[in-house]
mmCIF file of C-alpha atoms and ligand atoms in Angstrom:
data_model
loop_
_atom_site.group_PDB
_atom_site.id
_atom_site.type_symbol
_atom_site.label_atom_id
_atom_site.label_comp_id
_atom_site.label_asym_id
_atom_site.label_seq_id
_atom_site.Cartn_x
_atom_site.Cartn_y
_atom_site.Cartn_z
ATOM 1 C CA UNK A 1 163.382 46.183 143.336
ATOM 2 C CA UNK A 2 159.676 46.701 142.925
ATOM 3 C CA UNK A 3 157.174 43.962 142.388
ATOM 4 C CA UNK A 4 155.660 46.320 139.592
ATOM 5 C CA UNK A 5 158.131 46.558 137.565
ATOM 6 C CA UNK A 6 157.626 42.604 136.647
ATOM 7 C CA UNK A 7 156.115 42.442 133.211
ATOM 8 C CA UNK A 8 156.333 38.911 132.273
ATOM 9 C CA UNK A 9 153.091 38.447 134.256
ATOM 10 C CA UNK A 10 150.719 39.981 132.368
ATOM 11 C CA UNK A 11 152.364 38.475 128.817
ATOM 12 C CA UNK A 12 152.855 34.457 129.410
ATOM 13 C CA UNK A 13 149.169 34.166 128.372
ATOM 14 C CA UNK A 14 147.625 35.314 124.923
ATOM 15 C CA UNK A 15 144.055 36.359 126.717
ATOM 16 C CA UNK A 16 146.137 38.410 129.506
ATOM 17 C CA UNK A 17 147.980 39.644 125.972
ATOM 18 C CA UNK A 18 144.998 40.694 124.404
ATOM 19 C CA UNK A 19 143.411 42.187 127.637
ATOM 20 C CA UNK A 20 146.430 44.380 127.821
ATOM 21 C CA UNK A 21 145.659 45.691 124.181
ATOM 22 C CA UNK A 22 142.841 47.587 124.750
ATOM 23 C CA UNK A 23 140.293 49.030 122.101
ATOM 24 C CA UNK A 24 142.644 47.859 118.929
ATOM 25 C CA UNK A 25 140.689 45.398 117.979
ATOM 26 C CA UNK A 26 139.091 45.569 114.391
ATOM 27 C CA UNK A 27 135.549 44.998 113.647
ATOM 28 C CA UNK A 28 133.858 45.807 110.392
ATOM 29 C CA UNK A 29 132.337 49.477 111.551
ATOM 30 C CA UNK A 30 135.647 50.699 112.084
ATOM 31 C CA UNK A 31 136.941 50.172 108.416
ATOM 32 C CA UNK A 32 135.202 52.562 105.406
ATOM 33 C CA UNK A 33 136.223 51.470 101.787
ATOM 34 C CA UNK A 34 137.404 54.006 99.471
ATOM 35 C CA UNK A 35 136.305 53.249 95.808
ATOM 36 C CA UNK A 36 136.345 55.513 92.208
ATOM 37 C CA UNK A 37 133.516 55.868 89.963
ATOM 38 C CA UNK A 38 133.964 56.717 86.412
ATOM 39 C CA UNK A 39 131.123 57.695 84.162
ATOM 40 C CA UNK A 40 131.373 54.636 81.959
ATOM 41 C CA UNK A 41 128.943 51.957 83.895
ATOM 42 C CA UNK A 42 130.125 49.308 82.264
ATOM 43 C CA UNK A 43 134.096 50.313 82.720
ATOM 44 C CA UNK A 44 136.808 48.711 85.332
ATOM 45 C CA UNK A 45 140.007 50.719 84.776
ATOM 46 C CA UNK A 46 143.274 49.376 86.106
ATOM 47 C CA UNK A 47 144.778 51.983 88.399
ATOM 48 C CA UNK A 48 148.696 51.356 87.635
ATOM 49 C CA UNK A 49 150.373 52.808 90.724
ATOM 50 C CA UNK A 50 147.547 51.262 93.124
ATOM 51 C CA UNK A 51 147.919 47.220 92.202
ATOM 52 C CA UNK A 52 144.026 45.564 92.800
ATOM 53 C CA UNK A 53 142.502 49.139 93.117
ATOM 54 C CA UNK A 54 140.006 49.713 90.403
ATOM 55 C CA UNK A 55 138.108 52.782 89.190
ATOM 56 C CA UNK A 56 134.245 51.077 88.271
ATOM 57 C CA UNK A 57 131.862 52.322 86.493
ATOM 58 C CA UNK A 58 128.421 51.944 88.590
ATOM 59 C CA UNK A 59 127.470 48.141 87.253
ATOM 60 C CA UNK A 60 130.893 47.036 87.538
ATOM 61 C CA UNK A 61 131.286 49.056 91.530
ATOM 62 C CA UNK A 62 127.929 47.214 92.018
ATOM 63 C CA UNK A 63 129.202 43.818 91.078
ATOM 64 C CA UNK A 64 132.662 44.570 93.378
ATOM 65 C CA UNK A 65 130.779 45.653 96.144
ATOM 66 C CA UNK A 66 128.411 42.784 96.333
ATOM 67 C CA UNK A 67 130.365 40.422 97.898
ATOM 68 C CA UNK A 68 132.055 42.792 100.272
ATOM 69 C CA UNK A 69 128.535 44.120 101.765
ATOM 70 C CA UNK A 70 127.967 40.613 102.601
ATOM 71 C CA UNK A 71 130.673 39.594 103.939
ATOM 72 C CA UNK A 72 130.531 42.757 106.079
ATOM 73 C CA UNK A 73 131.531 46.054 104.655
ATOM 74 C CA UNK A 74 129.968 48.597 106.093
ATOM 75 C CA UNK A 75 131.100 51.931 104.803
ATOM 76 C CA UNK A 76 132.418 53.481 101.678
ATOM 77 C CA UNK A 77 133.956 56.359 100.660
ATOM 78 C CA UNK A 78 133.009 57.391 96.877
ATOM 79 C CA UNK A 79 135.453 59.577 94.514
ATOM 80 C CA UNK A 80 134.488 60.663 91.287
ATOM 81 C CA UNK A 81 136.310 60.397 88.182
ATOM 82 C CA UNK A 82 135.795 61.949 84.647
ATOM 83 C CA UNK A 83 137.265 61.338 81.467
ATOM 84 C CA UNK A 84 134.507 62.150 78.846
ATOM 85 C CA UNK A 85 132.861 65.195 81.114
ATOM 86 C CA UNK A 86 134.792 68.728 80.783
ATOM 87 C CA UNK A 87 136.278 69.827 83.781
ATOM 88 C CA UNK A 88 136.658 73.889 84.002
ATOM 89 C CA UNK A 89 137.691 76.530 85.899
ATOM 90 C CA UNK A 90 134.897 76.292 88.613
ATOM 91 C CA UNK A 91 134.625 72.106 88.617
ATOM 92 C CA UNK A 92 130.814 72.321 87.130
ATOM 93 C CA UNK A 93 130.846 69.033 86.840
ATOM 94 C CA UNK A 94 131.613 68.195 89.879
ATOM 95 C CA UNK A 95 128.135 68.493 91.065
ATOM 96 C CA UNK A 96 126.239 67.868 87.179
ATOM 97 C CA UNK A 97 123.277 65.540 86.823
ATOM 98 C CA UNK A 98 125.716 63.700 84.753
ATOM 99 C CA UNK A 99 128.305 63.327 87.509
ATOM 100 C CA UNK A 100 128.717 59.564 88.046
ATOM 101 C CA UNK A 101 128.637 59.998 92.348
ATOM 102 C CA UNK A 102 125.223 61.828 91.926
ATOM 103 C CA UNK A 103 124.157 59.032 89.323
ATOM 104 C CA UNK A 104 125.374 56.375 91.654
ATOM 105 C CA UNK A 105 124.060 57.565 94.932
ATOM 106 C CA UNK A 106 119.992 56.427 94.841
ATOM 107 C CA UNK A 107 121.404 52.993 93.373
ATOM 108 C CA UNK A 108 123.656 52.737 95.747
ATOM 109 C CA UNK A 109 121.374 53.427 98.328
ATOM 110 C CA UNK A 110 118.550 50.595 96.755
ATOM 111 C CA UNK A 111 121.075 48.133 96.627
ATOM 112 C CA UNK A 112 122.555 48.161 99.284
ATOM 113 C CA UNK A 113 120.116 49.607 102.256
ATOM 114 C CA UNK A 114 122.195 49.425 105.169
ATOM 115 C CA UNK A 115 125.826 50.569 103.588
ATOM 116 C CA UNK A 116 126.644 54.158 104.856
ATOM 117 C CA UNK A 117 127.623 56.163 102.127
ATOM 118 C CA UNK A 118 130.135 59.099 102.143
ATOM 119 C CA UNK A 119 131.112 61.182 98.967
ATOM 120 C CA UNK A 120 134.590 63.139 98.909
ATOM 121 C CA UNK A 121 133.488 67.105 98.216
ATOM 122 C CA UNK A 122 136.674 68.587 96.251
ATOM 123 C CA UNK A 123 136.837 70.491 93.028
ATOM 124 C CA UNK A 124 140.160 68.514 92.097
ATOM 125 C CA UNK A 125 138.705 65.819 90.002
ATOM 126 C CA UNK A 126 136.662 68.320 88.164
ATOM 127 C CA UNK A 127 138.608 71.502 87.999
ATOM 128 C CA UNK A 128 140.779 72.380 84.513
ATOM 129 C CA UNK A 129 144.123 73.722 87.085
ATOM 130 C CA UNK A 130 143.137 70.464 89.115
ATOM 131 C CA UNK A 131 143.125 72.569 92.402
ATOM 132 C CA UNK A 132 140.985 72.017 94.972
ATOM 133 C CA UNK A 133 139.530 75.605 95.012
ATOM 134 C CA UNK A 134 138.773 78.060 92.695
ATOM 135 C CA UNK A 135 141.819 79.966 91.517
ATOM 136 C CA UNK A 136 142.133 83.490 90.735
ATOM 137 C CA UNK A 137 144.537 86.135 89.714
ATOM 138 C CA UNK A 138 146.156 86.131 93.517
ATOM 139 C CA UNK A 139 146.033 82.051 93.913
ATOM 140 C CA UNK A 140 142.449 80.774 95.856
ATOM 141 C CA UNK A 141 139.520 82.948 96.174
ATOM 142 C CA UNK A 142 138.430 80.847 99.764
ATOM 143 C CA UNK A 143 134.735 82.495 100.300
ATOM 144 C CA UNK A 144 134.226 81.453 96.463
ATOM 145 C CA UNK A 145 135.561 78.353 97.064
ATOM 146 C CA UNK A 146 133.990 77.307 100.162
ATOM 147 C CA UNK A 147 130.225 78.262 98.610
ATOM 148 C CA UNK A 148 130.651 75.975 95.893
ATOM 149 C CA UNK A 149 131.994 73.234 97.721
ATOM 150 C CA UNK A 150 129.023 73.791 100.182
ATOM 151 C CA UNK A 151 126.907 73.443 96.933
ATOM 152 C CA UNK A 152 128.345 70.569 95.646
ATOM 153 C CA UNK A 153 127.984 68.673 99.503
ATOM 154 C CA UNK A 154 124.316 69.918 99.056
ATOM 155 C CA UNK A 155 123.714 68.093 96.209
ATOM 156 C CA UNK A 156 125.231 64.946 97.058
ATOM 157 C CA UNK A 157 123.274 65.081 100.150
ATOM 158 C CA UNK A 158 119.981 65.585 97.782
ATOM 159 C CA UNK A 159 120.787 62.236 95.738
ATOM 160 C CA UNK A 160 121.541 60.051 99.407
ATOM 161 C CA UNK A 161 124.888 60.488 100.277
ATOM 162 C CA UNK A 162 124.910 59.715 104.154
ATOM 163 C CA UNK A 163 128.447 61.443 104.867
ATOM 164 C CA UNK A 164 129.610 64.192 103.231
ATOM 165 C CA UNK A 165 133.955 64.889 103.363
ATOM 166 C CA UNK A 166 134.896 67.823 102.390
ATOM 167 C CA UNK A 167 138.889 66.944 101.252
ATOM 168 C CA UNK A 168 139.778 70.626 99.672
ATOM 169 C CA UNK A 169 140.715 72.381 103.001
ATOM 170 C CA UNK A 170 139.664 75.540 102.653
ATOM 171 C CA UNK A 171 139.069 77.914 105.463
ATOM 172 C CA UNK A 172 135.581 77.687 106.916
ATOM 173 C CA UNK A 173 134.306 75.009 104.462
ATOM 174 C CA UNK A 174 132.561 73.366 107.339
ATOM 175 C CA UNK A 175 130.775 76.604 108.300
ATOM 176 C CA UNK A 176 129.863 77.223 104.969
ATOM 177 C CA UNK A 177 128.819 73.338 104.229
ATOM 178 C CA UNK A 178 127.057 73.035 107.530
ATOM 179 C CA UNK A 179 124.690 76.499 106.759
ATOM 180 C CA UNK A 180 123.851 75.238 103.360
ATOM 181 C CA UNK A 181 122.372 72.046 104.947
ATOM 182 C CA UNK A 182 120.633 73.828 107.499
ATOM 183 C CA UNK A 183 119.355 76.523 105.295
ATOM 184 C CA UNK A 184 117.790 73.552 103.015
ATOM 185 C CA UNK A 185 116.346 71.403 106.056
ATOM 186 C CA UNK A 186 118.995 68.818 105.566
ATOM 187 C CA UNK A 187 121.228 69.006 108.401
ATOM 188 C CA UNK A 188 119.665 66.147 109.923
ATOM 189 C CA UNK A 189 120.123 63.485 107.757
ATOM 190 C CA UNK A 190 124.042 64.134 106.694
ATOM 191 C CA UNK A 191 127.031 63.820 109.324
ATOM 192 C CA UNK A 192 130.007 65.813 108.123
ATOM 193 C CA UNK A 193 133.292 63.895 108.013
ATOM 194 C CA UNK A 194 135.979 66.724 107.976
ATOM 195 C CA UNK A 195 139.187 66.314 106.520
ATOM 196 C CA UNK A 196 140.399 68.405 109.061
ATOM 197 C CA UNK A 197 144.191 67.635 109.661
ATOM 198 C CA UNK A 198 145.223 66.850 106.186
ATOM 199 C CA UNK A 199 148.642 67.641 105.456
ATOM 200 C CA UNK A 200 150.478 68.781 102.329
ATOM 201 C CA UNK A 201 152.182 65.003 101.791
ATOM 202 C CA UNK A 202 153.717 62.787 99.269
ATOM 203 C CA UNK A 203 151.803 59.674 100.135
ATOM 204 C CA UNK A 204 149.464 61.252 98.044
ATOM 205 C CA UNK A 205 150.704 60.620 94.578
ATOM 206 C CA UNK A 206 148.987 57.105 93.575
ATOM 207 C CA UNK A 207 145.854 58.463 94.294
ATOM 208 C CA UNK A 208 146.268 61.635 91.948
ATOM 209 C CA UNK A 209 147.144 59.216 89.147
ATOM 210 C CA UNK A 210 143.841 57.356 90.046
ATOM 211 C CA UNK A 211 141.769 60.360 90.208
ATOM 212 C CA UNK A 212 143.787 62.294 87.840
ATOM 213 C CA UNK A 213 143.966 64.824 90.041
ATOM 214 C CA UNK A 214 147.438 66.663 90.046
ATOM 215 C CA UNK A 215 147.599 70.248 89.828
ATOM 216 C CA UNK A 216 148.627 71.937 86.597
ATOM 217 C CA UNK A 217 150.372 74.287 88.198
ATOM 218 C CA UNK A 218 152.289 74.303 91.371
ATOM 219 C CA UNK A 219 150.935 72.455 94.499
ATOM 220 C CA UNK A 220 148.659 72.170 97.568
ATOM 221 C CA UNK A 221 150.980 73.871 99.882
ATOM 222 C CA UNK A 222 149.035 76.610 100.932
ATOM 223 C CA UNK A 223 145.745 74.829 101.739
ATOM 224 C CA UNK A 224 147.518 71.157 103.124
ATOM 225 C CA UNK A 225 149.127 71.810 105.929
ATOM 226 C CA UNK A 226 152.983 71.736 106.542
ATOM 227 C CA UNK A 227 154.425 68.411 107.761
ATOM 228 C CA UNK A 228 155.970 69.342 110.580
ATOM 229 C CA UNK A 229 153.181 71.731 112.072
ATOM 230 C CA UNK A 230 151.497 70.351 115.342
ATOM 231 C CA UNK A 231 149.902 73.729 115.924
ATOM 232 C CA UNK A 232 148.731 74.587 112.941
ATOM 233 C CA UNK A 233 146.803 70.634 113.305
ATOM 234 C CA UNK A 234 145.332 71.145 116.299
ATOM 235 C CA UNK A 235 144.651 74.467 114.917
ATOM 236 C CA UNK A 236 142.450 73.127 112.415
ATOM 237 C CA UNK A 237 140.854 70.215 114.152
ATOM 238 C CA UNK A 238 139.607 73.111 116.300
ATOM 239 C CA UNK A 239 138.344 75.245 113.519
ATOM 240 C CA UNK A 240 136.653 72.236 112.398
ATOM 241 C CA UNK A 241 134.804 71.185 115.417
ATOM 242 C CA UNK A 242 133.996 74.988 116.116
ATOM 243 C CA UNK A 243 132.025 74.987 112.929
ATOM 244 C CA UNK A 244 130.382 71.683 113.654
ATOM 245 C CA UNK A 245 131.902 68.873 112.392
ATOM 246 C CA UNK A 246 130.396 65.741 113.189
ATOM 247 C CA UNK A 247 133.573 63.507 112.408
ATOM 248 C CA UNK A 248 137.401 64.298 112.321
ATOM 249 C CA UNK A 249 140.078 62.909 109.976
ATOM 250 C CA UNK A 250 143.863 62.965 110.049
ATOM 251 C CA UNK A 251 145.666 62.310 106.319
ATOM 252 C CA UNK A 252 147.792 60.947 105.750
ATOM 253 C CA UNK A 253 147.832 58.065 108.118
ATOM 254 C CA UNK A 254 151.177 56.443 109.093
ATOM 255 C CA UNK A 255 153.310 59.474 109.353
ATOM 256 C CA UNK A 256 151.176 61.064 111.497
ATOM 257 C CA UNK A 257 150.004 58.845 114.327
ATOM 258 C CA UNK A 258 151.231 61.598 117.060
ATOM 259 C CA UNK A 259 148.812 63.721 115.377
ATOM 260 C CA UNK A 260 146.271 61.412 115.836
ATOM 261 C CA UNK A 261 146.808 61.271 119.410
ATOM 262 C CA UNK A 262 146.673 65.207 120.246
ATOM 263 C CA UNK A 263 143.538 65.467 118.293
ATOM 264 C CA UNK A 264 142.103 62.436 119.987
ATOM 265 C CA UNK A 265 143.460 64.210 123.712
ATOM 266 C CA UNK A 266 142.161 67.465 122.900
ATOM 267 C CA UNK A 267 138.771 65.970 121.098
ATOM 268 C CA UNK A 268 137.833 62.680 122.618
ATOM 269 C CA UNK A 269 134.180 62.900 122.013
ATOM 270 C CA UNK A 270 134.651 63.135 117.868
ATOM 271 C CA UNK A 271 134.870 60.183 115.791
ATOM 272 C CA UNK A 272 138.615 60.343 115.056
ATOM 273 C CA UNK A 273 139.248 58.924 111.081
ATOM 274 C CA UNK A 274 142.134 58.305 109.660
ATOM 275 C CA UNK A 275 143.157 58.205 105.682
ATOM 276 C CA UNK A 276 145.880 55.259 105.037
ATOM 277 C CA UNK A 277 146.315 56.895 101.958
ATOM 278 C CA UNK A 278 147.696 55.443 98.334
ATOM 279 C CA UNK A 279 151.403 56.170 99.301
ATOM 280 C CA UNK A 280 150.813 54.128 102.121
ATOM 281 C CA UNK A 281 148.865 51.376 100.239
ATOM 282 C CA UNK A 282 151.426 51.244 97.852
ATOM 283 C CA UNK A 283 154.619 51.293 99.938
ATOM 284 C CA UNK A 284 152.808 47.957 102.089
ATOM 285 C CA UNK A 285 151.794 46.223 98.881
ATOM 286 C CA UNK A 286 155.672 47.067 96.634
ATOM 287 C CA UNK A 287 157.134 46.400 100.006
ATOM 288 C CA UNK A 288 155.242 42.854 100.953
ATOM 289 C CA UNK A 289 155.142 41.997 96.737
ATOM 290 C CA UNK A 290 159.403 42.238 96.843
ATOM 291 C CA UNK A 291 159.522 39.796 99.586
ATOM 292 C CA UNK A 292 160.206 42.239 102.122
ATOM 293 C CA UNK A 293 157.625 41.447 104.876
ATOM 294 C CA UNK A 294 154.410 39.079 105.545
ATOM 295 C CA UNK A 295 151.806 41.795 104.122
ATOM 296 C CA UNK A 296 148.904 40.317 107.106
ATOM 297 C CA UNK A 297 151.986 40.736 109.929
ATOM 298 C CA UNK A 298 152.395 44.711 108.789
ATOM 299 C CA UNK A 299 149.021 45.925 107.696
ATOM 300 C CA UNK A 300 147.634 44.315 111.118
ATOM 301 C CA UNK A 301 150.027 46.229 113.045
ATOM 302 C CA UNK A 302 149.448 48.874 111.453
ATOM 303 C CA UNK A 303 145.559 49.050 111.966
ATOM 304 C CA UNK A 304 146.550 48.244 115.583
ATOM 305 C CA UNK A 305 148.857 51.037 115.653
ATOM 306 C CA UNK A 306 146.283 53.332 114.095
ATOM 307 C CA UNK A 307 143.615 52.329 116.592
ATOM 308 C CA UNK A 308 146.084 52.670 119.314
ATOM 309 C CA UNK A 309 146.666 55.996 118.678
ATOM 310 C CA UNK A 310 142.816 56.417 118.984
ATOM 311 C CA UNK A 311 141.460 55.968 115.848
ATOM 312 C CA UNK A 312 137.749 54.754 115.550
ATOM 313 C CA UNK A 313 137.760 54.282 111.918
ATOM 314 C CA UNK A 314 140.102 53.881 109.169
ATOM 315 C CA UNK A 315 139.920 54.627 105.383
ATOM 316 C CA UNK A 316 142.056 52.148 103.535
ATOM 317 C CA UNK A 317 141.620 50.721 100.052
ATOM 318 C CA UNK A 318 142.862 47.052 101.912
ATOM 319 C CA UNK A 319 139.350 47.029 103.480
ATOM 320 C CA UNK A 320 138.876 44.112 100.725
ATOM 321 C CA UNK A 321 141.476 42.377 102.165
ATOM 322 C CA UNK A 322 140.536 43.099 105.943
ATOM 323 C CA UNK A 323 137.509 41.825 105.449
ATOM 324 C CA UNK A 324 138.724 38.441 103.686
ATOM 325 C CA UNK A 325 140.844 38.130 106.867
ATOM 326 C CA UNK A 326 137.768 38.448 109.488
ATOM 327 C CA UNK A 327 135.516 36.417 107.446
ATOM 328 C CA UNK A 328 138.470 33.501 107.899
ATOM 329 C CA UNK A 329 138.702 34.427 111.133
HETATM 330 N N1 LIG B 401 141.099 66.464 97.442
HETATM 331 C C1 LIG B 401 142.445 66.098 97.463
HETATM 332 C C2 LIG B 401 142.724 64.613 97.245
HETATM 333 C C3 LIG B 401 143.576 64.109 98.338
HETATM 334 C C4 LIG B 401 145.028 64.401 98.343
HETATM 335 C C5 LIG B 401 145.598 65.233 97.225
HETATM 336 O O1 LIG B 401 145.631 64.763 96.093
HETATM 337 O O2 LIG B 401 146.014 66.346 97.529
HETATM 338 C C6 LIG B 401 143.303 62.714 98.829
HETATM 339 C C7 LIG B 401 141.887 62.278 98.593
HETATM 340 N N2 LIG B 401 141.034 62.847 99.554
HETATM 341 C C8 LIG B 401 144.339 61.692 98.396
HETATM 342 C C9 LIG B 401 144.035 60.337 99.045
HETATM 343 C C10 LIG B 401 145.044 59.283 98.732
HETATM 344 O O3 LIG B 401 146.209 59.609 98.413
HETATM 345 O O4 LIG B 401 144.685 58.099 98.825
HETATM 346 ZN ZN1 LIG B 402 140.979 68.228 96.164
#
């Protein structure tokens, strides 16, 4: 029998626990807030499939995020969301002077100086098929699509956004967002977060209703990658960091933790992000609400397991909650 296979010697103690659960801790950098702006300033709309998520207009997002910047938030993650503004063919407005994330951005940025701002760049939210490209005769036209989402990053990058994350994967978007910003002497002062490894899932649904995003016709299958493909992830994680991605994100979270880990192996010096998406959100919250589980007990582990599988930051709309927890302590 060997003396190493004794276990019960580095677990009788909760320090020599803790020192055996390395870099899973949570601290307030590695949790970025996810949070819908509507064009209404003075509007807080209940979000019916995602309990105590909100879309704000910009007083009312001011007035939420307050109290969270001081008790620690660091990050966000803005998504915009029309009602009154048409949405077309193209997603015009996606990237308007009337657009409520290019409204919000240089108040944002005055009110709160030291939160790092990061703006989804889709055409969803703004797009009359509610794709996240533009859509011809034979499905996406990618080099059309990838110039105006490169044009749309621009301009959020014009009005302070610090992050720009480009969530329509399309082929080459980074490329193409990456050469805009250079082109305009702006490369410096932008990181871009790639959704690189964002698969074609169901955990998405909440947040479609929230962003009224769905497609009109048919589905994201061709640009969201297939469930079970690990090549095709590391494929694009690749692509990605070949056309100079600062920061890489796998979406959804949960279901994909191996994922995490290749792109972590085969990328260790990226930023690795993670997306606990509104499936997610809302299978935790249902599943704690009916009594099933202590909600702290399973979102904790599964931050832990998130960071275990070498995550550096996560995207969750519980960062409200998170932070209650670390301010208590
Ligand atoms: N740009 C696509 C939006 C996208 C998924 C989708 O609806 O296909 C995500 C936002 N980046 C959904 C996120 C979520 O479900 O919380
Ligand atoms: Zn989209």
């Amino acid at each position: 029998m060997s003396a190493k296979n004794k276990l019960h010697s580095s677990q009788f103690h909760p320090i020599l626990r803790k020192i055996n659960e390395q870099n899973v801790d949570i601290s307030f950098h590695n949790i970025m807030y996810p949070v819908f702006i509507v064009e209404d300033d003075n509007q807080q709309q209940v979000i019916p499939s995602m309990p105590s998520v909100y879309r704000f207009g910009l007083n009312k997002l001011i007035d939420h995020l307050t109290p969270l910047v001081e008790i620690g938030l660091k990050s966000i993650l803005m998504f915009g969301v029309i009602d009154i503004l048409p949405k077309d063919e193209i997603g015009t407005n996606a990237d308007s002077n009337k657009n409520p994330v290019i409204r919000a951005l240089p108040i944002l940025r005055q009110k709160f100086p030291d939160l790092l701002i990061a703006c989804d760049v889709c055409l969803c939210p703004y797009t009359s098929h509610g794709h996240c490209g533009i859509i011809e005769e034979d499905g996406i036209n990618n080099e059309k699509s990838i110039e105006r989402i490169a044009n749309i990053a621009l301009e959020y990058v014009r009005h302070g956004a610090h992050i720009v994350a480009p969530s329509d994967m399309m082929d080459n978007r980074i490329f193409a967002i990456k050469n805009k910003l250079i082109q305009n002497g702006m490369e410096k002062r932008c990181s871009v977060l790639s959704y690189s490894v964002k698969f074609a899932s169901g955990f998405y649904g909440p947040f479609r209703d929230a962003a009224k995003s769905t497609p009109q016709q048919g589905d994201r299958k061709g640009y969201q990658l297939p469930p079970g493909s690990r090549g095709l992830a590391i494929r694009a994680a690749r692509r990605d960091v070949d056309e100079g991605a600062d920061m890489l994100m796998v979406k959804p979270g949960i279901a994909y933790l191996d994922i995490v880990r290749d792109v972590k192996n085969e990328f260790p010096e990226y930023p690795m992000f993670i997306y606990q998406v509104s499936g997610e959100y809302a299978m935790i919250l249902h599943g704690a609400k009916a009594g099933a589980f202590d909600i702290k007990n399973i979102l904790s582990e599964t931050l832990i397991s998130m960071r275990r599988a070498g995550v550096d930051c996560i995207i969750t709309y519980f960062a409200p909650t998170i932070l209650e927890w670390m301010k208590d302590g």
